[in-house]
Amino acid sequence: MITPSAYSLAGRTALITGGGTGIGLAIAKCLAACGAKVVLSGRREQPLQTAASEIGELASIQVMDVNDTAAAPALAATLREKHGPIGILVNNAGINMKKPFTETTEEEMLGVFQTNVMGGLALARALHPQLKESGDGSVVFISSMAALMGIPLVAAYSVAKSAVTGAVRAIAVEWGTDGIRVNAVAPGWIDTTMSRRAFEGDPTRKEKILTRTALRCLGDTEDVGWSVAYLCSPAAKFVTGTVIPVDGGASMGF
């Protein structure tokens, strides 16, 4: 029988990195709306507390830095002790850098790669036993349309997000027998504080972007959040190793 319960996350506990603002907060709200307990993580406590108060009793926080990959095993133990076993991991934390490739240093490339790729991989590896124990573990990486199409001035970011896409496929194959699904969502232009600031600096930029987007509009943060909620739910029990573009058709390249 097909019922709405296929989308229920009741009884699950999800860790969302970068969960205090923007897309990460929207993901947390959507998962909580489906019944999951959500642990919002980030480097600064105050934004996390504010975000958790918006969600209510299903939300808690964990101050952490995804760049500190050596701390991942100890962090996994702390998470289990404080919040119970983690059955859902959403690797959302990331950074971007707008700079011509010829001017981008190796140190800058590695910095972007560390946050966007290595931090999430270290967390996934450390949480593997808990994800396996859950019986229906789900890992969702937040990739980007920059991994699906060429975009100027963001080479470091594109390289990192392309690596995320490759990691999703490789890990999904390895962890399938453990009952863990691994997927990614690739957002396009989403209406966030960051994108609004970008448009303020170049009034014509938004119009140019919309003309290259099939749906002729920006996405909402909840568009990403509900896509993640689907991938974490029983409704997606036969979906793994895939990347879902949430970009209004921008990456189709017309």
mmCIF file of C-alpha atoms in Angstrom:
data_model
loop_
_atom_site.group_PDB
_atom_site.id
_atom_site.type_symbol
_atom_site.label_atom_id
_atom_site.label_comp_id
_atom_site.label_asym_id
_atom_site.label_seq_id
_atom_site.Cartn_x
_atom_site.Cartn_y
_atom_site.Cartn_z
ATOM 1 C CA MET A 1 0.000 0.000 0.000
ATOM 2 C CA ILE A 2 1.247 3.473 -0.872
ATOM 3 C CA THR A 3 0.920 5.870 2.061
ATOM 4 C CA PRO A 4 2.508 9.173 3.131
ATOM 5 C CA SER A 5 4.401 7.216 5.801
ATOM 6 C CA ALA A 6 6.920 6.345 3.098
ATOM 7 C CA TYR A 7 8.283 9.850 3.663
ATOM 8 C CA SER A 8 8.342 9.630 7.463
ATOM 9 C CA LEU A 9 11.638 10.014 9.288
ATOM 10 C CA ALA A 10 10.181 9.461 12.751
ATOM 11 C CA GLY A 11 12.632 7.759 15.074
ATOM 12 C CA ARG A 12 15.662 8.781 12.998
ATOM 13 C CA THR A 13 18.465 11.109 14.083
ATOM 14 C CA ALA A 14 20.167 13.276 11.466
ATOM 15 C CA LEU A 15 23.389 15.288 11.618
ATOM 16 C CA ILE A 16 23.454 18.304 9.305
ATOM 17 C CA THR A 17 26.801 20.064 8.927
ATOM 18 C CA GLY A 18 26.546 23.782 8.322
ATOM 19 C CA GLY A 19 23.029 23.499 9.709
ATOM 20 C CA GLY A 20 22.749 26.915 11.304
ATOM 21 C CA THR A 21 21.892 29.037 8.281
ATOM 22 C CA GLY A 22 20.774 29.028 4.666
ATOM 23 C CA ILE A 23 20.417 25.729 2.864
ATOM 24 C CA GLY A 24 21.622 23.732 5.868
ATOM 25 C CA LEU A 25 18.939 25.185 8.109
ATOM 26 C CA ALA A 26 16.267 24.563 5.471
ATOM 27 C CA ILE A 27 17.385 20.933 5.229
ATOM 28 C CA ALA A 28 17.149 20.583 9.002
ATOM 29 C CA LYS A 29 13.653 22.084 9.033
ATOM 30 C CA CYS A 30 12.455 19.726 6.301
ATOM 31 C CA LEU A 31 13.899 16.655 8.024
ATOM 32 C CA ALA A 32 12.329 17.718 11.318
ATOM 33 C CA ALA A 33 8.989 18.272 9.567
ATOM 34 C CA CYS A 34 9.208 14.614 8.515
ATOM 35 C CA GLY A 35 9.730 13.588 12.133
ATOM 36 C CA ALA A 36 13.508 13.279 12.426
ATOM 37 C CA LYS A 37 15.533 14.512 15.360
ATOM 38 C CA VAL A 38 18.081 16.912 13.879
ATOM 39 C CA VAL A 39 21.525 17.815 15.168
ATOM 40 C CA LEU A 40 22.684 21.125 13.726
ATOM 41 C CA SER A 41 26.444 21.487 13.550
ATOM 42 C CA GLY A 42 28.775 24.362 12.802
ATOM 43 C CA ARG A 43 31.677 26.329 14.211
ATOM 44 C CA ARG A 44 29.702 29.071 16.004
ATOM 45 C CA GLU A 45 27.326 28.262 18.838
ATOM 46 C CA GLN A 46 25.042 31.307 18.698
ATOM 47 C CA PRO A 47 23.725 30.823 15.119
ATOM 48 C CA LEU A 48 23.157 27.152 15.917
ATOM 49 C CA GLN A 49 21.179 27.998 19.053
ATOM 50 C CA THR A 50 19.061 30.484 17.114
ATOM 51 C CA ALA A 51 18.409 27.946 14.365
ATOM 52 C CA ALA A 52 17.531 25.199 16.833
ATOM 53 C CA SER A 53 15.024 27.473 18.544
ATOM 54 C CA GLU A 54 13.283 27.977 15.192
ATOM 55 C CA ILE A 55 12.839 24.224 14.797
ATOM 56 C CA GLY A 56 11.849 23.388 18.351
ATOM 57 C CA GLU A 57 12.153 20.278 20.478
ATOM 58 C CA LEU A 58 13.373 18.012 17.682
ATOM 59 C CA ALA A 59 16.540 20.105 17.276
ATOM 60 C CA SER A 60 19.825 20.083 19.165
ATOM 61 C CA ILE A 61 23.267 21.435 18.336
ATOM 62 C CA GLN A 62 26.871 20.284 18.113
ATOM 63 C CA VAL A 63 29.691 22.812 17.794
ATOM 64 C CA MET A 64 32.355 21.379 15.490
ATOM 65 C CA ASP A 65 34.687 22.206 12.615
ATOM 66 C CA VAL A 66 34.517 19.858 9.623
ATOM 67 C CA ASN A 67 38.064 20.863 8.701
ATOM 68 C CA ASP A 68 39.370 19.084 11.795
ATOM 69 C CA THR A 69 39.260 15.651 10.209
ATOM 70 C CA ALA A 70 41.492 14.112 12.884
ATOM 71 C CA ALA A 71 38.765 14.805 15.449
ATOM 72 C CA ALA A 72 36.067 12.933 13.503
ATOM 73 C CA PRO A 73 36.291 9.601 15.402
ATOM 74 C CA ALA A 74 36.046 11.303 18.808
ATOM 75 C CA LEU A 75 33.246 13.500 17.504
ATOM 76 C CA ALA A 76 31.307 10.442 16.340
ATOM 77 C CA ALA A 77 31.540 8.995 19.848
ATOM 78 C CA THR A 78 30.380 12.285 21.373
ATOM 79 C CA LEU A 79 27.436 12.479 18.993
ATOM 80 C CA ARG A 80 26.335 8.975 19.907
ATOM 81 C CA GLU A 81 26.613 9.703 23.625
ATOM 82 C CA LYS A 82 24.690 12.997 23.440
ATOM 83 C CA HIS A 83 22.151 12.314 20.711
ATOM 84 C CA GLY A 84 21.985 8.559 20.192
ATOM 85 C CA PRO A 85 23.122 6.740 17.036
ATOM 86 C CA ILE A 86 23.217 8.866 13.897
ATOM 87 C CA GLY A 87 21.252 7.248 11.063
ATOM 88 C CA ILE A 88 21.343 10.173 8.631
ATOM 89 C CA LEU A 89 24.335 12.328 7.705
ATOM 90 C CA VAL A 90 23.917 15.416 5.547
ATOM 91 C CA ASN A 91 27.281 16.842 4.508
ATOM 92 C CA ASN A 92 26.232 20.390 3.723
ATOM 93 C CA ALA A 93 29.112 22.506 5.072
ATOM 94 C CA GLY A 94 31.155 24.063 2.300
ATOM 95 C CA ILE A 95 32.922 27.158 1.041
ATOM 96 C CA ASN A 96 33.231 28.819 -2.350
ATOM 97 C CA MET A 97 35.874 31.087 -3.822
ATOM 98 C CA LYS A 98 35.485 33.344 -6.850
ATOM 99 C CA LYS A 99 38.828 33.735 -8.542
ATOM 100 C CA PRO A 100 40.376 33.071 -11.980
ATOM 101 C CA PHE A 101 42.050 29.676 -12.120
ATOM 102 C CA THR A 102 45.398 31.200 -13.158
ATOM 103 C CA GLU A 103 45.376 33.306 -9.988
ATOM 104 C CA THR A 104 44.275 30.519 -7.639
ATOM 105 C CA THR A 105 47.100 29.163 -5.509
ATOM 106 C CA GLU A 106 47.605 25.542 -4.569
ATOM 107 C CA GLU A 107 46.999 26.467 -0.933
ATOM 108 C CA GLU A 108 43.636 28.007 -1.835
ATOM 109 C CA MET A 109 42.657 24.974 -3.889
ATOM 110 C CA LEU A 110 43.524 22.658 -1.018
ATOM 111 C CA GLY A 111 41.582 24.817 1.446
ATOM 112 C CA VAL A 112 38.407 24.623 -0.614
ATOM 113 C CA PHE A 113 38.942 20.887 -1.128
ATOM 114 C CA GLN A 114 39.477 20.292 2.588
ATOM 115 C CA THR A 115 36.160 21.852 3.606
ATOM 116 C CA ASN A 116 34.014 20.630 0.730
ATOM 117 C CA VAL A 117 35.405 17.114 0.384
ATOM 118 C CA MET A 118 37.718 15.804 3.089
ATOM 119 C CA GLY A 119 35.643 17.034 6.023
ATOM 120 C CA GLY A 120 32.535 15.241 4.810
ATOM 121 C CA LEU A 121 34.427 12.072 3.959
ATOM 122 C CA ALA A 122 36.015 11.942 7.408
ATOM 123 C CA LEU A 123 32.617 12.312 9.068
ATOM 124 C CA ALA A 124 31.047 9.642 6.885
ATOM 125 C CA ARG A 125 33.866 7.222 7.659
ATOM 126 C CA ALA A 126 33.680 7.899 11.409
ATOM 127 C CA LEU A 127 29.896 7.525 11.478
ATOM 128 C CA HIS A 128 29.836 4.367 9.347
ATOM 129 C CA PRO A 129 29.233 1.992 12.306
ATOM 130 C CA GLN A 130 26.251 4.050 13.481
ATOM 131 C CA LEU A 131 24.834 4.382 9.980
ATOM 132 C CA LYS A 132 25.152 0.622 9.516
ATOM 133 C CA GLU A 133 23.565 -0.074 12.894
ATOM 134 C CA SER A 134 20.511 1.977 11.949
ATOM 135 C CA GLY A 135 19.605 -0.596 9.291
ATOM 136 C CA ASP A 136 18.712 2.118 6.780
ATOM 137 C CA GLY A 137 21.589 4.563 6.937
ATOM 138 C CA SER A 138 21.542 7.496 4.570
ATOM 139 C CA VAL A 139 24.330 9.892 3.631
ATOM 140 C CA VAL A 140 23.555 12.917 1.481
ATOM 141 C CA PHE A 141 26.290 15.199 0.205
ATOM 142 C CA ILE A 142 25.447 18.678 -1.035
ATOM 143 C CA SER A 143 27.200 19.014 -4.374
ATOM 144 C CA SER A 144 26.536 21.811 -6.884
ATOM 145 C CA MET A 145 25.600 22.468 -10.475
ATOM 146 C CA ALA A 146 29.252 23.580 -10.705
ATOM 147 C CA ALA A 147 30.056 19.851 -10.778
ATOM 148 C CA LEU A 148 27.696 19.334 -13.716
ATOM 149 C CA MET A 149 28.609 22.243 -15.998
ATOM 150 C CA GLY A 150 31.414 24.715 -16.625
ATOM 151 C CA ILE A 151 31.150 27.948 -14.645
ATOM 152 C CA PRO A 152 33.897 30.581 -14.871
ATOM 153 C CA LEU A 153 35.879 31.863 -11.880
ATOM 154 C CA VAL A 154 35.024 28.987 -9.523
ATOM 155 C CA ALA A 155 37.568 26.353 -10.565
ATOM 156 C CA ALA A 156 38.493 25.361 -7.006
ATOM 157 C CA TYR A 157 34.844 24.942 -6.059
ATOM 158 C CA SER A 158 34.048 23.012 -9.251
ATOM 159 C CA VAL A 159 36.931 20.622 -8.667
ATOM 160 C CA ALA A 160 35.832 20.015 -5.075
ATOM 161 C CA LYS A 161 32.177 19.445 -5.906
ATOM 162 C CA SER A 162 33.126 17.150 -8.797
ATOM 163 C CA ALA A 163 35.130 15.117 -6.296
ATOM 164 C CA VAL A 164 32.033 14.910 -4.105
ATOM 165 C CA THR A 165 30.107 13.429 -7.022
ATOM 166 C CA GLY A 166 32.785 10.789 -7.567
ATOM 167 C CA ALA A 167 32.908 9.976 -3.869
ATOM 168 C CA VAL A 168 29.147 9.461 -3.736
ATOM 169 C CA ARG A 169 29.267 6.825 -6.458
ATOM 170 C CA ALA A 170 32.299 5.024 -5.046
ATOM 171 C CA ILE A 171 31.062 4.922 -1.450
ATOM 172 C CA ALA A 172 27.543 3.920 -2.505
ATOM 173 C CA VAL A 173 28.951 0.806 -4.172
ATOM 174 C CA GLU A 174 31.025 -0.107 -1.113
ATOM 175 C CA TRP A 175 28.366 0.547 1.516
ATOM 176 C CA GLY A 176 25.320 -0.888 -0.211
ATOM 177 C CA THR A 177 25.797 -4.261 1.467
ATOM 178 C CA ASP A 178 25.808 -2.454 4.823
ATOM 179 C CA GLY A 179 22.340 -1.097 4.155
ATOM 180 C CA ILE A 180 23.647 2.447 3.748
ATOM 181 C CA ARG A 181 22.535 4.597 0.833
ATOM 182 C CA VAL A 182 24.787 7.434 -0.377
ATOM 183 C CA ASN A 183 23.494 10.191 -2.650
ATOM 184 C CA ALA A 184 23.937 13.863 -3.447
ATOM 185 C CA VAL A 185 21.862 16.902 -4.295
ATOM 186 C CA ALA A 186 23.334 19.476 -6.679
ATOM 187 C CA PRO A 187 21.705 22.883 -6.115
ATOM 188 C CA GLY A 188 21.716 25.590 -8.731
ATOM 189 C CA TRP A 189 20.980 29.233 -8.022
ATOM 190 C CA ILE A 190 19.090 29.304 -4.736
ATOM 191 C CA ASP A 191 17.622 32.421 -3.106
ATOM 192 C CA THR A 192 19.973 32.836 -0.160
ATOM 193 C CA THR A 193 21.667 35.762 1.549
ATOM 194 C CA MET A 194 24.833 34.936 -0.381
ATOM 195 C CA SER A 195 23.132 35.000 -3.780
ATOM 196 C CA ARG A 196 21.305 38.240 -2.978
ATOM 197 C CA ARG A 197 24.612 39.887 -2.114
ATOM 198 C CA ALA A 198 26.035 38.715 -5.426
ATOM 199 C CA PHE A 199 23.147 40.286 -7.309
ATOM 200 C CA GLU A 200 23.515 43.587 -5.451
ATOM 201 C CA GLY A 201 27.034 43.903 -6.810
ATOM 202 C CA ASP A 202 25.880 43.267 -10.398
ATOM 203 C CA PRO A 203 22.226 44.186 -11.092
ATOM 204 C CA THR A 204 22.275 42.454 -14.501
ATOM 205 C CA ARG A 205 23.601 39.177 -13.151
ATOM 206 C CA LYS A 206 20.276 37.869 -11.881
ATOM 207 C CA GLU A 207 18.602 38.519 -15.229
ATOM 208 C CA LYS A 208 21.376 36.682 -17.070
ATOM 209 C CA ILE A 209 21.073 33.715 -14.732
ATOM 210 C CA LEU A 210 17.302 33.526 -15.079
ATOM 211 C CA THR A 211 17.503 33.523 -18.877
ATOM 212 C CA ARG A 212 19.745 30.436 -18.633
ATOM 213 C CA THR A 213 17.423 28.662 -16.199
ATOM 214 C CA ALA A 214 14.600 26.662 -17.768
ATOM 215 C CA LEU A 215 12.087 27.572 -15.054
ATOM 216 C CA ARG A 216 13.095 31.262 -15.149
ATOM 217 C CA CYS A 217 13.302 31.612 -11.374
ATOM 218 C CA LEU A 218 15.614 31.047 -8.449
ATOM 219 C CA GLY A 219 15.092 28.065 -6.193
ATOM 220 C CA ASP A 220 14.096 28.294 -2.547
ATOM 221 C CA THR A 221 16.204 26.719 0.170
ATOM 222 C CA GLU A 222 13.273 24.395 0.881
ATOM 223 C CA ASP A 223 13.562 23.007 -2.654
ATOM 224 C CA VAL A 224 16.918 21.594 -1.614
ATOM 225 C CA GLY A 225 15.602 20.594 1.810
ATOM 226 C CA TRP A 226 12.708 18.512 0.491
ATOM 227 C CA SER A 227 14.976 16.797 -2.038
ATOM 228 C CA VAL A 228 17.284 15.779 0.797
ATOM 229 C CA ALA A 229 14.310 14.630 2.889
ATOM 230 C CA TYR A 230 13.187 12.393 0.027
ATOM 231 C CA LEU A 231 16.629 10.812 -0.315
ATOM 232 C CA CYS A 232 16.720 10.097 3.423
ATOM 233 C CA SER A 233 13.236 8.582 3.509
ATOM 234 C CA PRO A 234 11.934 5.044 2.905
ATOM 235 C CA ALA A 235 10.455 6.382 -0.338
ATOM 236 C CA ALA A 236 14.022 6.392 -1.719
ATOM 237 C CA LYS A 237 14.961 2.946 -0.381
ATOM 238 C CA PHE A 238 16.110 1.820 -3.861
ATOM 239 C CA VAL A 239 18.014 5.017 -4.676
ATOM 240 C CA THR A 240 21.761 5.158 -4.110
ATOM 241 C CA GLY A 241 24.819 6.506 -5.886
ATOM 242 C CA THR A 242 22.859 9.227 -7.630
ATOM 243 C CA VAL A 243 23.098 13.008 -7.886
ATOM 244 C CA ILE A 244 19.840 14.951 -8.126
ATOM 245 C CA PRO A 245 20.151 18.402 -9.737
ATOM 246 C CA VAL A 246 17.912 20.962 -8.022
ATOM 247 C CA ASP A 247 18.638 23.846 -10.344
ATOM 248 C CA GLY A 248 15.512 24.688 -12.325
ATOM 249 C CA GLY A 249 17.076 23.167 -15.422
ATOM 250 C CA ALA A 250 20.174 25.389 -15.428
ATOM 251 C CA SER A 251 22.633 22.507 -15.844
ATOM 252 C CA MET A 252 20.947 21.161 -18.976
ATOM 253 C CA GLY A 253 23.211 23.494 -20.916
ATOM 254 C CA PHE A 254 20.852 25.026 -23.448
#
